[in-house]
Coordinates of C-alpha atoms and ligand atoms in Angstrom, one line a residue:
Chain A
M261 CA -2.0 39.4 23.4
T262 CA -3.0 36.6 21.8
V263 CA -1.0 33.3 21.2
L264 CA -1.4 33.9 18.0
E265 CA -0.2 37.5 17.8
A266 CA 2.9 37.0 19.9
H267 CA 3.5 33.7 17.1
S268 CA 3.4 35.4 14.1
N269 CA 5.1 38.3 15.6
S270 CA 8.5 36.0 16.6
V271 CA 7.9 34.5 13.1
A272 CA 8.4 38.2 11.5
D273 CA 10.9 39.1 14.1
H274 CA 14.0 36.6 14.2
R275 CA 16.6 37.6 13.0
P276 CA 19.4 35.2 11.4
S277 CA 22.1 34.7 14.3
E278 CA 25.6 35.7 13.6
E279 CA 27.2 31.9 14.4
P280 CA 28.8 29.7 12.3
R281 CA 26.7 27.5 10.4
L282 CA 26.3 23.6 11.9
T283 CA 27.9 20.9 10.1
Y284 CA 26.0 17.6 10.3
V285 CA 28.2 14.4 10.8
P286 CA 25.9 11.5 10.6
A287 CA 26.2 9.0 12.8
K288 CA 28.3 5.9 12.0
A289 CA 26.6 2.6 12.5
W290 CA 29.4 1.0 13.6
G291 CA 27.7 -2.0 14.7
T292 CA 26.4 -3.0 11.2
R293 CA 29.7 -2.3 9.6
I294 CA 31.5 -4.8 12.0
A295 CA 28.7 -7.1 11.1
A296 CA 28.9 -6.5 7.4
V297 CA 32.6 -7.5 8.1
A298 CA 32.2 -10.5 9.8
L299 CA 29.7 -11.8 7.3
L300 CA 31.9 -11.3 4.7
L301 CA 34.7 -13.1 6.0
V302 CA 32.3 -16.1 6.8
V303 CA 31.2 -16.3 3.0
V304 CA 34.3 -16.1 1.6
S305 CA 36.1 -18.1 4.0
F306 CA 33.2 -20.8 2.7
L307 CA 33.4 -20.4 -0.9
W308 CA 37.1 -20.8 -0.8
S309 CA 37.2 -24.0 1.5
I310 CA 34.6 -25.2 -1.4
A311 CA 36.8 -23.8 -4.5
S312 CA 40.2 -25.3 -3.0
N313 CA 38.5 -28.7 -1.9
P314 CA 39.9 -31.0 -4.3
N315 CA 37.3 -33.6 -3.1
F316 CA 34.5 -31.6 -5.4
G317 CA 36.3 -32.7 -8.2
W318 CA 36.6 -29.4 -10.3
T319 CA 38.4 -30.3 -13.0
V320 CA 35.4 -33.0 -13.7
V321 CA 32.9 -30.3 -13.3
G322 CA 34.8 -28.6 -16.0
E323 CA 35.0 -31.8 -18.1
Y324 CA 31.1 -31.8 -18.5
L325 CA 30.0 -28.7 -17.9
F326 CA 29.6 -28.6 -21.8
D327 CA 28.6 -32.2 -22.2
P328 CA 26.3 -33.3 -25.4
R329 CA 24.1 -35.3 -23.3
I330 CA 23.9 -32.7 -20.2
L331 CA 23.4 -29.7 -22.8
S332 CA 20.5 -32.1 -24.3
G333 CA 19.1 -32.3 -21.0
L334 CA 19.3 -28.6 -20.4
Y335 CA 17.6 -27.9 -23.9
L336 CA 14.9 -30.4 -22.7
T337 CA 14.6 -28.7 -19.2
L338 CA 14.1 -25.3 -20.6
W339 CA 11.9 -26.4 -23.4
L340 CA 9.4 -28.2 -21.1
T341 CA 9.4 -24.9 -18.3
L342 CA 8.2 -22.8 -21.3
V343 CA 5.9 -25.0 -23.1
T344 CA 4.3 -25.3 -19.8
M345 CA 4.3 -22.2 -18.7
V346 CA 2.7 -21.0 -21.0
I347 CA 0.1 -23.3 -21.4
G348 CA -0.1 -22.8 -17.2
I349 CA -0.5 -19.5 -18.2
V350 CA -3.0 -19.6 -21.0
L351 CA -5.4 -22.2 -18.9
G352 CA -4.6 -20.0 -16.0
T353 CA -6.4 -17.3 -17.1
V354 CA -9.2 -19.0 -18.7
F355 CA -10.1 -20.9 -15.4
A356 CA -9.5 -17.3 -13.1
V357 CA -11.9 -15.9 -15.5
M358 CA -14.5 -19.0 -15.3
S359 CA -14.2 -18.9 -11.6
M360 CA -15.5 -15.6 -11.2
S361 CA -17.7 -16.0 -13.8
G362 CA -21.8 -15.3 -12.0
N363 CA -22.6 -18.9 -13.5
V364 CA -22.6 -21.6 -10.7
V365 CA -22.1 -24.0 -13.1
I366 CA -18.9 -22.6 -15.0
A367 CA -17.8 -21.3 -11.5
T368 CA -18.1 -24.6 -9.7
I369 CA -15.9 -26.4 -12.9
A370 CA -13.7 -24.0 -12.6
N371 CA -12.7 -24.0 -8.8
A372 CA -13.2 -28.2 -9.2
Y373 CA -10.4 -28.4 -11.7
I374 CA -8.3 -26.0 -9.2
W375 CA -9.1 -28.0 -6.2
F376 CA -8.1 -31.4 -8.2
F377 CA -4.5 -30.1 -10.0
R378 CA -3.6 -28.5 -6.3
G379 CA -4.8 -31.5 -4.3
T380 CA -2.7 -34.1 -6.2
P381 CA 0.9 -34.7 -6.3
V382 CA 2.3 -33.4 -9.5
L383 CA 4.1 -37.2 -9.7
V384 CA 1.2 -38.7 -10.0
Q385 CA -0.4 -36.6 -12.7
L386 CA 2.8 -37.2 -14.5
I387 CA 2.5 -40.8 -14.0
F388 CA -1.1 -40.8 -14.8
W389 CA -0.8 -39.2 -18.1
Y390 CA 2.3 -41.7 -19.4
N391 CA -0.1 -44.5 -18.5
L392 CA -3.1 -43.5 -19.8
G393 CA -3.0 -46.1 -22.6
A394 CA -3.5 -48.6 -19.7
L395 CA -6.7 -46.7 -18.9
F396 CA -8.2 -45.8 -22.4
P397 CA -6.4 -47.9 -25.0
E398 CA -8.0 -45.7 -27.7
L399 CA -8.4 -42.1 -28.1
S400 CA -11.5 -40.9 -30.2
I401 CA -12.6 -37.3 -31.4
G402 CA -15.5 -37.1 -33.4
I403 CA -19.2 -35.6 -33.7
P404 CA -21.5 -37.4 -30.7
F405 CA -24.1 -39.2 -32.8
T406 CA -22.9 -39.2 -35.8
S407 CA -20.2 -41.8 -37.4
L408 CA -17.6 -38.9 -38.3
W409 CA -14.9 -40.3 -35.7
I410 CA -11.4 -40.5 -35.5
S411 CA -9.3 -43.3 -33.2
V412 CA -5.6 -43.6 -32.0
P413 CA -4.0 -45.9 -30.4
T414 CA -3.1 -44.1 -26.9
N415 CA 0.2 -44.8 -27.0
T416 CA 0.9 -43.1 -30.4
A417 CA -0.8 -40.3 -29.4
I418 CA 0.7 -39.8 -25.7
S419 CA 4.3 -40.0 -26.2
P420 CA 6.4 -39.0 -22.9
V421 CA 7.2 -35.8 -24.4
M422 CA 3.4 -35.3 -24.6
A423 CA 2.6 -37.3 -20.8
A424 CA 5.1 -34.3 -19.4
V425 CA 3.5 -31.0 -21.2
L426 CA 0.1 -32.9 -19.9
G427 CA 0.7 -33.6 -16.7
L428 CA 3.0 -30.5 -15.4
G429 CA 1.0 -28.1 -17.9
L430 CA -2.6 -28.9 -16.5
N431 CA -1.1 -28.5 -12.7
E432 CA 0.8 -25.3 -13.7
G433 CA -2.9 -23.8 -14.5
A434 CA -4.4 -24.7 -11.5
Y435 CA -1.3 -22.7 -9.4
M436 CA -1.6 -20.0 -12.3
S437 CA -5.4 -19.4 -12.1
E438 CA -5.2 -18.3 -8.4
I439 CA -2.3 -15.9 -9.4
I440 CA -4.1 -14.7 -12.0
R441 CA -7.2 -14.6 -10.2
S442 CA -5.6 -12.8 -7.5
G443 CA -4.5 -10.1 -9.4
L444 CA -7.8 -9.4 -11.5
L445 CA -9.6 -9.2 -8.0
A446 CA -7.2 -6.6 -7.0
V447 CA -8.5 -4.5 -9.6
D448 CA -11.0 -1.9 -8.8
P449 CA -14.3 -2.8 -10.1
G450 CA -14.4 0.8 -11.2
Q451 CA -12.1 0.2 -14.0
R452 CA -14.8 -2.5 -15.3
Q453 CA -17.7 -0.4 -15.2
A454 CA -15.7 2.7 -16.7
A455 CA -14.9 0.6 -19.6
K456 CA -18.7 -0.9 -20.1
S457 CA -20.2 2.9 -20.1
L458 CA -17.6 4.0 -22.9
G459 CA -18.9 0.8 -24.8
M460 CA -16.6 -1.9 -24.2
T461 CA -17.9 -5.6 -24.0
S462 CA -16.6 -7.6 -21.0
G463 CA -14.0 -9.4 -22.8
R464 CA -12.2 -6.3 -24.2
A465 CA -12.6 -4.5 -21.3
L466 CA -10.6 -7.6 -19.5
W467 CA -7.8 -7.8 -22.0
R468 CA -7.1 -3.8 -22.9
I469 CA -8.3 -2.5 -18.9
V470 CA -8.1 -4.9 -15.9
L471 CA -5.7 -7.5 -17.3
P472 CA -3.0 -4.6 -17.8
Q473 CA -3.5 -3.1 -14.4
A474 CA -3.2 -6.9 -12.9
M475 CA 0.2 -7.2 -14.2
P476 CA 2.1 -5.7 -11.9
I477 CA 0.3 -8.4 -8.9
I478 CA 0.8 -11.3 -11.4
V479 CA 4.0 -11.2 -12.7
P480 CA 6.3 -11.5 -9.4
P481 CA 4.6 -14.7 -8.3
T482 CA 4.7 -16.2 -12.1
G483 CA 8.3 -15.7 -12.1
N484 CA 8.7 -17.3 -9.0
Q485 CA 6.9 -20.5 -10.6
A486 CA 8.7 -20.3 -13.5
I487 CA 11.5 -20.9 -11.6
G488 CA 10.0 -23.5 -10.0
M489 CA 8.6 -24.9 -12.9
L490 CA 12.6 -25.2 -13.8
K491 CA 13.2 -27.8 -11.0
T492 CA 9.5 -29.4 -10.5
S493 CA 10.1 -30.6 -14.4
S494 CA 13.1 -32.7 -13.2
L495 CA 9.8 -34.8 -12.1
V496 CA 9.6 -36.2 -15.9
S497 CA 12.8 -38.4 -14.9
V498 CA 10.1 -40.9 -13.7
I499 CA 8.5 -41.1 -17.6
A500 CA 11.8 -42.3 -18.9
L501 CA 12.3 -38.8 -20.1
S502 CA 16.1 -37.2 -19.8
D503 CA 16.1 -34.0 -18.8
L504 CA 19.0 -32.2 -16.9
L505 CA 18.9 -33.4 -13.7
Y506 CA 18.3 -36.6 -15.5
S507 CA 21.3 -36.9 -17.9
V508 CA 23.7 -36.1 -14.9
Q509 CA 22.0 -39.3 -12.9
T510 CA 23.1 -41.3 -15.7
I511 CA 26.6 -40.2 -15.9
Y512 CA 27.3 -40.4 -12.2
S513 CA 26.0 -43.6 -12.4
R514 CA 28.1 -45.2 -14.2
N515 CA 31.2 -43.0 -13.5
Y516 CA 30.5 -42.3 -10.0
Q517 CA 31.2 -38.9 -9.9
T518 CA 28.2 -37.8 -7.8
I519 CA 29.2 -34.8 -6.4
P520 CA 30.9 -33.0 -9.4
L521 CA 28.6 -34.0 -11.9
L522 CA 25.2 -32.0 -9.6
I523 CA 27.6 -29.8 -9.6
V524 CA 27.4 -29.6 -13.2
A525 CA 23.7 -29.8 -13.4
C526 CA 23.5 -26.3 -10.2
L527 CA 25.1 -24.5 -12.4
W528 CA 23.2 -24.3 -15.2
Y529 CA 20.0 -24.4 -12.8
L530 CA 21.9 -21.5 -11.3
L531 CA 22.5 -19.8 -14.8
A532 CA 18.8 -20.2 -16.0
T533 CA 17.3 -18.9 -13.0
T534 CA 19.5 -15.5 -13.2
V535 CA 18.0 -15.4 -16.7
F536 CA 14.7 -15.8 -15.7
S537 CA 15.3 -13.4 -13.0
L538 CA 16.4 -10.7 -15.5
I539 CA 13.3 -11.0 -17.7
Q540 CA 11.3 -10.9 -14.7
A541 CA 12.8 -7.4 -14.2
R542 CA 12.1 -6.6 -17.5
V543 CA 8.7 -7.4 -17.6
E544 CA 7.7 -5.3 -14.1
R545 CA 9.6 -2.6 -15.8
H546 CA 7.6 -2.4 -18.9
F547 CA 4.3 -2.8 -16.6
G548 CA 5.0 -0.3 -14.2
R549 CA 5.1 2.5 -16.7
S550 CA 3.0 4.7 -14.8
S551 CA 3.9 4.1 -11.2
L552 CA 7.5 4.8 -12.8
Q553 CA 6.3 8.1 -13.9
A554 CA 5.4 9.0 -10.3
S555 CA 8.6 7.9 -9.0
Q556 CA 10.5 9.7 -11.7
A557 CA 8.7 12.9 -10.7
R558 CA 8.8 12.8 -7.0
R559 CA 13.2 12.3 -7.5
A560 CA 12.9 15.3 -9.5
R561 CA 11.0 17.3 -7.0
Q562 CA 13.4 16.2 -3.8
Chain B
M67 CA -41.5 20.0 -29.9
T68 CA -38.8 17.8 -30.9
S69 CA -38.9 14.2 -28.7
P70 CA -37.5 13.9 -25.5
M71 CA -33.6 12.3 -25.2
V72 CA -34.6 10.1 -22.2
V73 CA -37.9 8.5 -21.6
I74 CA -37.8 6.8 -18.1
D75 CA -41.6 5.1 -17.9
R76 CA -42.6 3.8 -15.0
V77 CA -39.4 1.9 -14.0
T78 CA -39.1 -0.4 -10.8
K79 CA -35.9 -2.1 -9.6
S80 CA -35.2 -4.2 -6.5
Y81 CA -31.9 -5.9 -5.2
G82 CA -33.4 -9.0 -4.2
E83 CA -36.4 -8.3 -1.9
V84 CA -35.5 -4.8 -1.7
P85 CA -36.9 -2.1 -4.0
V86 CA -34.6 0.4 -4.9
L87 CA -36.5 1.9 -7.7
R88 CA -40.1 2.4 -7.4
D89 CA -42.4 3.4 -10.5
I90 CA -40.2 6.2 -11.7
N91 CA -41.7 8.2 -14.6
L92 CA -39.2 10.6 -16.2
E93 CA -38.7 12.8 -19.4
V94 CA -35.4 14.6 -20.3
A95 CA -35.8 17.1 -23.4
A96 CA -32.3 17.2 -25.7
G97 CA -30.0 19.8 -24.5
E98 CA -31.7 20.1 -21.5
V99 CA -29.8 19.8 -17.9
I100 CA -31.9 17.9 -15.4
S101 CA -29.8 17.3 -11.3
L102 CA -31.6 14.5 -9.5
I103 CA -30.8 15.1 -5.6
G104 CA -32.1 13.2 -2.1
P105 CA -31.1 11.8 0.6
S106 CA -28.0 9.2 0.4
G107 CA -29.4 6.0 -0.4
S108 CA -32.7 7.0 -2.6
G109 CA -31.8 5.6 -5.7
K110 CA -30.2 8.4 -7.7
S111 CA -27.2 6.1 -8.8
T112 CA -29.2 3.4 -9.2
L113 CA -31.3 5.3 -11.7
L114 CA -28.3 6.6 -13.6
R115 CA -26.6 2.9 -13.7
C116 CA -30.2 1.7 -15.4
I117 CA -30.0 4.2 -17.7
N118 CA -27.2 2.4 -19.2
H119 CA -28.1 -1.1 -18.5
L120 CA -25.2 -1.5 -16.1
E121 CA -27.9 -2.5 -13.8
R122 CA -30.9 -4.3 -15.0
I123 CA -34.6 -2.9 -15.0
Q124 CA -37.5 -5.3 -13.2
S125 CA -40.5 -3.5 -15.3
G126 CA -40.8 -0.3 -17.0
S127 CA -39.2 0.9 -19.9
I128 CA -36.1 3.3 -20.4
T129 CA -35.5 4.8 -24.0
V130 CA -32.4 6.7 -24.7
A131 CA -33.1 9.2 -28.5
G132 CA -35.9 6.4 -29.4
E133 CA -33.9 3.4 -28.8
L134 CA -35.8 1.0 -25.9
I135 CA -31.9 0.4 -23.7
G136 CA -30.9 -3.1 -23.1
Y137 CA -34.0 -4.7 -24.8
R138 CA -35.2 -5.5 -28.3
R139 CA -38.9 -5.1 -28.8
V140 CA -41.3 -7.7 -30.0
G141 CA -45.0 -7.1 -29.6
N142 CA -44.8 -6.8 -25.7
L143 CA -42.0 -9.2 -25.2
A144 CA -38.9 -7.6 -24.5
Y145 CA -35.8 -9.3 -25.2
E146 CA -32.2 -8.7 -23.6
M147 CA -29.9 -7.6 -26.6
P148 CA -26.4 -9.5 -27.2
E149 CA -23.6 -7.9 -25.2
K150 CA -22.0 -6.3 -28.7
L151 CA -25.3 -3.9 -28.9
I152 CA -25.7 -2.8 -25.7
A153 CA -22.3 -2.0 -25.9
R154 CA -22.9 -0.2 -28.9
Q155 CA -26.4 2.3 -27.0
R156 CA -23.7 2.8 -24.1
A157 CA -20.7 3.8 -26.5
R158 CA -23.3 7.1 -27.1
I159 CA -24.2 7.3 -23.5
G160 CA -21.2 9.2 -21.4
M161 CA -20.6 8.4 -17.6
V162 CA -18.3 10.5 -15.3
F163 CA -18.1 8.3 -11.9
Q164 CA -17.5 9.6 -8.7
N165 CA -14.1 8.5 -8.2
F166 CA -13.3 9.2 -11.5
N167 CA -11.9 5.9 -12.9
L168 CA -9.5 6.8 -15.1
F169 CA -7.4 4.1 -16.7
G170 CA -4.3 3.8 -14.1
H171 CA -2.2 2.3 -17.2
M172 CA -3.1 5.0 -19.6
T173 CA -1.9 8.7 -19.6
A174 CA -4.3 11.1 -20.3
L175 CA -4.2 10.9 -23.9
E176 CA -4.6 7.4 -23.6
N177 CA -7.3 7.1 -21.7
V178 CA -9.6 9.6 -23.8
I179 CA -8.2 7.8 -27.3
E180 CA -8.8 4.2 -25.9
A181 CA -12.7 3.4 -26.7
P182 CA -12.7 5.7 -29.7
V183 CA -10.0 3.4 -31.4
Q184 CA -10.9 0.0 -30.1
V185 CA -14.8 0.4 -30.0
L186 CA -15.4 3.4 -32.7
G187 CA -12.6 1.9 -34.8
I188 CA -11.4 5.2 -35.7
P189 CA -8.1 5.8 -37.2
R190 CA -5.4 6.3 -34.3
R191 CA -4.1 9.8 -35.7
E192 CA -7.9 11.1 -35.6
A193 CA -8.8 10.1 -32.5
V194 CA -5.1 11.2 -31.1
E195 CA -6.1 14.7 -32.6
R196 CA -9.5 15.1 -31.6
A197 CA -8.4 14.2 -28.4
G198 CA -5.9 16.8 -28.3
E199 CA -8.8 19.4 -28.8
I200 CA -10.8 17.9 -26.1
L201 CA -8.4 17.7 -23.8
A202 CA -7.3 21.7 -24.3
R203 CA -11.0 22.4 -24.0
V204 CA -11.2 21.4 -20.7
G205 CA -8.2 22.9 -19.9
L206 CA -5.4 20.1 -20.0
G207 CA -3.5 20.7 -23.3
D208 CA -0.1 20.5 -21.3
K209 CA -1.2 17.1 -19.5
L210 CA -1.8 14.7 -22.6
H211 CA 1.4 12.7 -21.8
T212 CA 0.6 12.6 -17.4
Y213 CA -0.2 9.2 -16.2
P214 CA -3.6 9.6 -14.0
R215 CA -1.8 9.2 -10.3
M216 CA -0.1 12.8 -11.2
L217 CA -2.8 14.5 -11.6
S218 CA -5.0 16.1 -8.9
G219 CA -8.4 14.7 -8.4
G220 CA -10.2 18.1 -10.3
Q221 CA -7.3 17.6 -13.6
Q222 CA -8.3 13.5 -13.3
Q223 CA -12.6 14.4 -13.4
R224 CA -11.8 16.4 -16.5
V225 CA -9.6 13.7 -17.9
A226 CA -12.2 11.5 -17.3
I227 CA -15.4 14.7 -18.8
A228 CA -13.2 14.5 -22.0
R229 CA -12.9 10.6 -22.2
A230 CA -16.8 10.7 -22.1
L231 CA -16.9 13.6 -24.6
A232 CA -14.3 11.8 -27.0
M233 CA -17.1 9.3 -27.8
K234 CA -19.8 12.0 -29.1
P235 CA -22.2 11.4 -26.7
R236 CA -25.9 11.7 -27.1
L237 CA -26.3 12.5 -23.2
I238 CA -23.8 12.4 -20.4
L239 CA -24.6 11.0 -17.1
F240 CA -22.8 12.6 -13.7
D241 CA -22.8 10.8 -10.6
E242 CA -21.7 12.6 -8.0
P243 CA -18.7 14.6 -10.3
T244 CA -17.5 16.6 -7.4
S245 CA -17.9 14.8 -4.2
A246 CA -14.8 13.4 -4.1
L247 CA -12.8 16.3 -4.5
D248 CA -11.1 19.2 -2.4
P249 CA -13.3 22.1 -2.0
E250 CA -10.7 24.2 -4.2
L251 CA -11.2 22.0 -7.1
V252 CA -14.5 21.8 -7.3
G253 CA -14.9 24.9 -9.4
E254 CA -12.4 23.8 -12.3
V255 CA -15.1 20.7 -12.6
L256 CA -18.0 22.4 -12.7
D257 CA -16.9 25.0 -14.6
V258 CA -16.5 22.5 -17.5
M259 CA -20.0 21.2 -16.6
R260 CA -21.2 24.4 -17.3
A261 CA -19.3 25.1 -20.6
L262 CA -21.2 21.9 -21.8
A263 CA -24.5 23.2 -20.3
A264 CA -24.1 26.1 -22.7
E265 CA -23.1 24.0 -25.5
G266 CA -26.6 22.3 -25.3
M267 CA -25.5 19.0 -24.0
T268 CA -28.1 16.5 -22.4
M269 CA -26.6 16.1 -18.9
M270 CA -28.1 14.4 -15.8
V271 CA -26.4 15.2 -12.8
V272 CA -26.4 14.0 -9.3
T273 CA -24.9 16.0 -6.9
H274 CA -24.8 17.8 -3.6
E275 CA -24.0 21.1 -5.1
M276 CA -27.2 23.5 -4.9
S277 CA -25.8 26.4 -6.2
F278 CA -24.5 24.4 -9.5
A279 CA -27.8 22.7 -9.6
R280 CA -29.5 26.4 -9.1
E281 CA -27.7 28.0 -11.8
V282 CA -27.0 25.6 -14.3
C283 CA -30.1 23.1 -14.2
H284 CA -33.0 23.2 -15.9
R285 CA -35.0 21.2 -13.6
I286 CA -34.5 19.4 -10.3
A287 CA -35.5 16.0 -9.4
F288 CA -35.6 15.5 -6.1
M289 CA -35.8 11.6 -4.9
E290 CA -36.4 9.5 -1.8
A291 CA -36.7 5.9 -1.2
G292 CA -36.9 5.0 -4.4
R293 CA -39.0 7.5 -5.8
I294 CA -39.1 11.1 -7.4
V295 CA -41.3 12.8 -5.2
E296 CA -41.0 16.4 -7.1
C297 CA -39.5 17.7 -9.8
G298 CA -39.3 21.1 -11.2
T299 CA -37.3 24.5 -12.2
P300 CA -34.5 25.1 -9.0
R301 CA -36.8 28.1 -7.9
E302 CA -39.8 25.6 -7.2
V303 CA -38.1 22.5 -6.1
L304 CA -35.6 24.8 -4.1
D305 CA -37.4 27.7 -2.8
N306 CA -40.7 26.9 -3.0
S307 CA -41.0 23.4 -2.6
A308 CA -44.8 21.9 -1.4
F309 CA -43.1 18.7 0.0
E310 CA -42.3 18.9 3.4
R311 CA -39.9 15.9 2.7
T312 CA -37.6 18.0 0.0
R313 CA -37.9 21.1 2.6
A314 CA -36.7 19.0 5.7
F315 CA -33.4 17.3 3.0
L316 CA -33.2 21.3 1.8
S317 CA -32.5 22.2 5.1
K318 CA -29.9 19.7 6.2
V319 CA -28.0 20.2 3.1
H320 CA -27.1 23.7 3.0
Ligands
ATP634 N1 -25.2 -3.9 -5.7 C1 -25.9 -3.9 -4.8 N2 -26.8 -4.6 -4.2 C2 -27.8 -4.7 -2.9 N3 -27.7 -3.1 -2.6 C3 -28.0 -2.2 -3.2 C4 -26.2 -2.2 -4.6 N4 -26.5 -1.5 -4.8 C5 -27.0 -0.3 -4.0 N5 -27.5 -0.9 -3.1 C6 -28.7 -0.2 -2.6 O1 -30.0 0.4 -3.3 C7 -30.1 1.4 -2.7 C8 -29.7 2.5 -3.3 O2 -28.6 3.0 -3.4 P1 -27.8 4.2 -4.2 O3 -26.6 3.9 -4.9 O4 -28.8 4.2 -5.8 O5 -28.0 5.0 -3.8 P2 -27.7 7.0 -4.1 O6 -29.1 7.5 -3.9 O7 -26.8 7.4 -5.2 O8 -26.9 7.3 -2.7 P3 -25.4 7.8 -2.2 O9 -26.5 9.1 -2.3 O10 -25.5 7.5 -1.0 O11 -25.0 7.8 -3.4 C9 -29.6 1.5 -1.3 O12 -30.2 1.4 -0.4 C10 -28.5 0.7 -1.2 O13 -28.1 0.1 -0.2
MG635 MG1 -24.8 7.4 -5.3

């Protein structure tokens, strides 16, 4: 008798036994449970020591939480973050595509931009744009070799807000372009070829086929960048703009309630971060539809 | 006698110093099914990719349905056309890839209507209706709203064929359409291709499926080292080849 026959016989011949069925008891991970409880105790007592400590000045926090000066600082922070992120994403897409161009000059220019703006402190860039008037007293645009030129004094064209938008936006563009480039590279080149073979131009293939599939890779780090920008934008205080952090600083420099006012700022930053994270999760879900169907089907089969 | 669908005339192509296609001459009649066989690296894929100008050729010319591909001819000069016009030529030449290359973020139906709507400007409703018909024809009438990753390889390749058909191509290029499939899924894709051949579609098929080549193809071209060594009916090439190289290749494939 061969092994194979023996095997198939034994399967065919096996009779269900008469013994009662086993009841399975999952292992209790006691170590993990104890650690969880201990951690919870530490966290609760820590929070309690903060909440019950009069030195934190919770009444002052309550007083200033909705102070109009702070709210207008919050507004500037949110506005700057949104505007510079939009600029960053648009510039980032353009420079990502340029840096992947077959033309050496175009690719080199894009890479030089990325190199420069990632390589210098954003604080310096802000101060530079703010002081542009000292370097170029007049800004002119027009058509070369003709008399069609318009000139304006730099200091009227570049207001502090403009300088902030330029400084933060151009800097963000350099970081975003690396994020977007990595997303574009992750899409199989076969996708672009299939799109071209169907008669799409490379622009349409990028927009309809490649970018949407790069989004799941692009979105999470972009969310990170946006949350980072909430706080990076507080650098604009060096060019006399009153963002959230700067407005609490102005207040506590007069009333010396430093800690409570910093807590006010942190509460608003935390709230904004929470909202941004929720938006990010939403966007991620939107671009993950095709994998969502797969995972739902997998769950249904189980 | 109708004019040929594809005329490949003295085509050469190289990547840098390395010649990949050397002096290729081939005519494919309208409604003809021709298969390209040959060892790996002989230039079969490159030849297909030149026919829709995914790759540039260095000399010679490729004509599909009387149109010079990729260039505008003025006297003896050929100016490369702007991307838009090349795209318009590609729109009428279907291509089916070894790895399917379905758009992963789109359902089967969306894959099929994408180019008709975006490139040909067909109204969405009309495109959806036609796509439904075509998908039903390749046996996927019940998978319209399924994403590619939920489909088997054979089903994905049939969606890819449907996607090419939706553009009403004059010619379809197949680059090893069944090579990435499990053996039991090869048949369903070949059945679809067989049906297309019977309807008179002009097809150029790079394949290692000798039985398909024998049954369905009108002619077989054997390529080696960038040249077409011989081209003839399946009987001539597969059974009584006069060329030592062809016989050596075939003995390895079988
Ligand atoms: N983008 C490229 N750059 C440089 N060389 C290439 C490129 N694509 C293909 N080649 C070379 O061209 C030759 C022909 O390649 P091709 O893909 O056309 O062969 P093939 O006949 O399709 O082979 P296979 O059966 O393996 O698909 C090979 O030697 C290959 O290395
Ligand atoms: Mg190949």
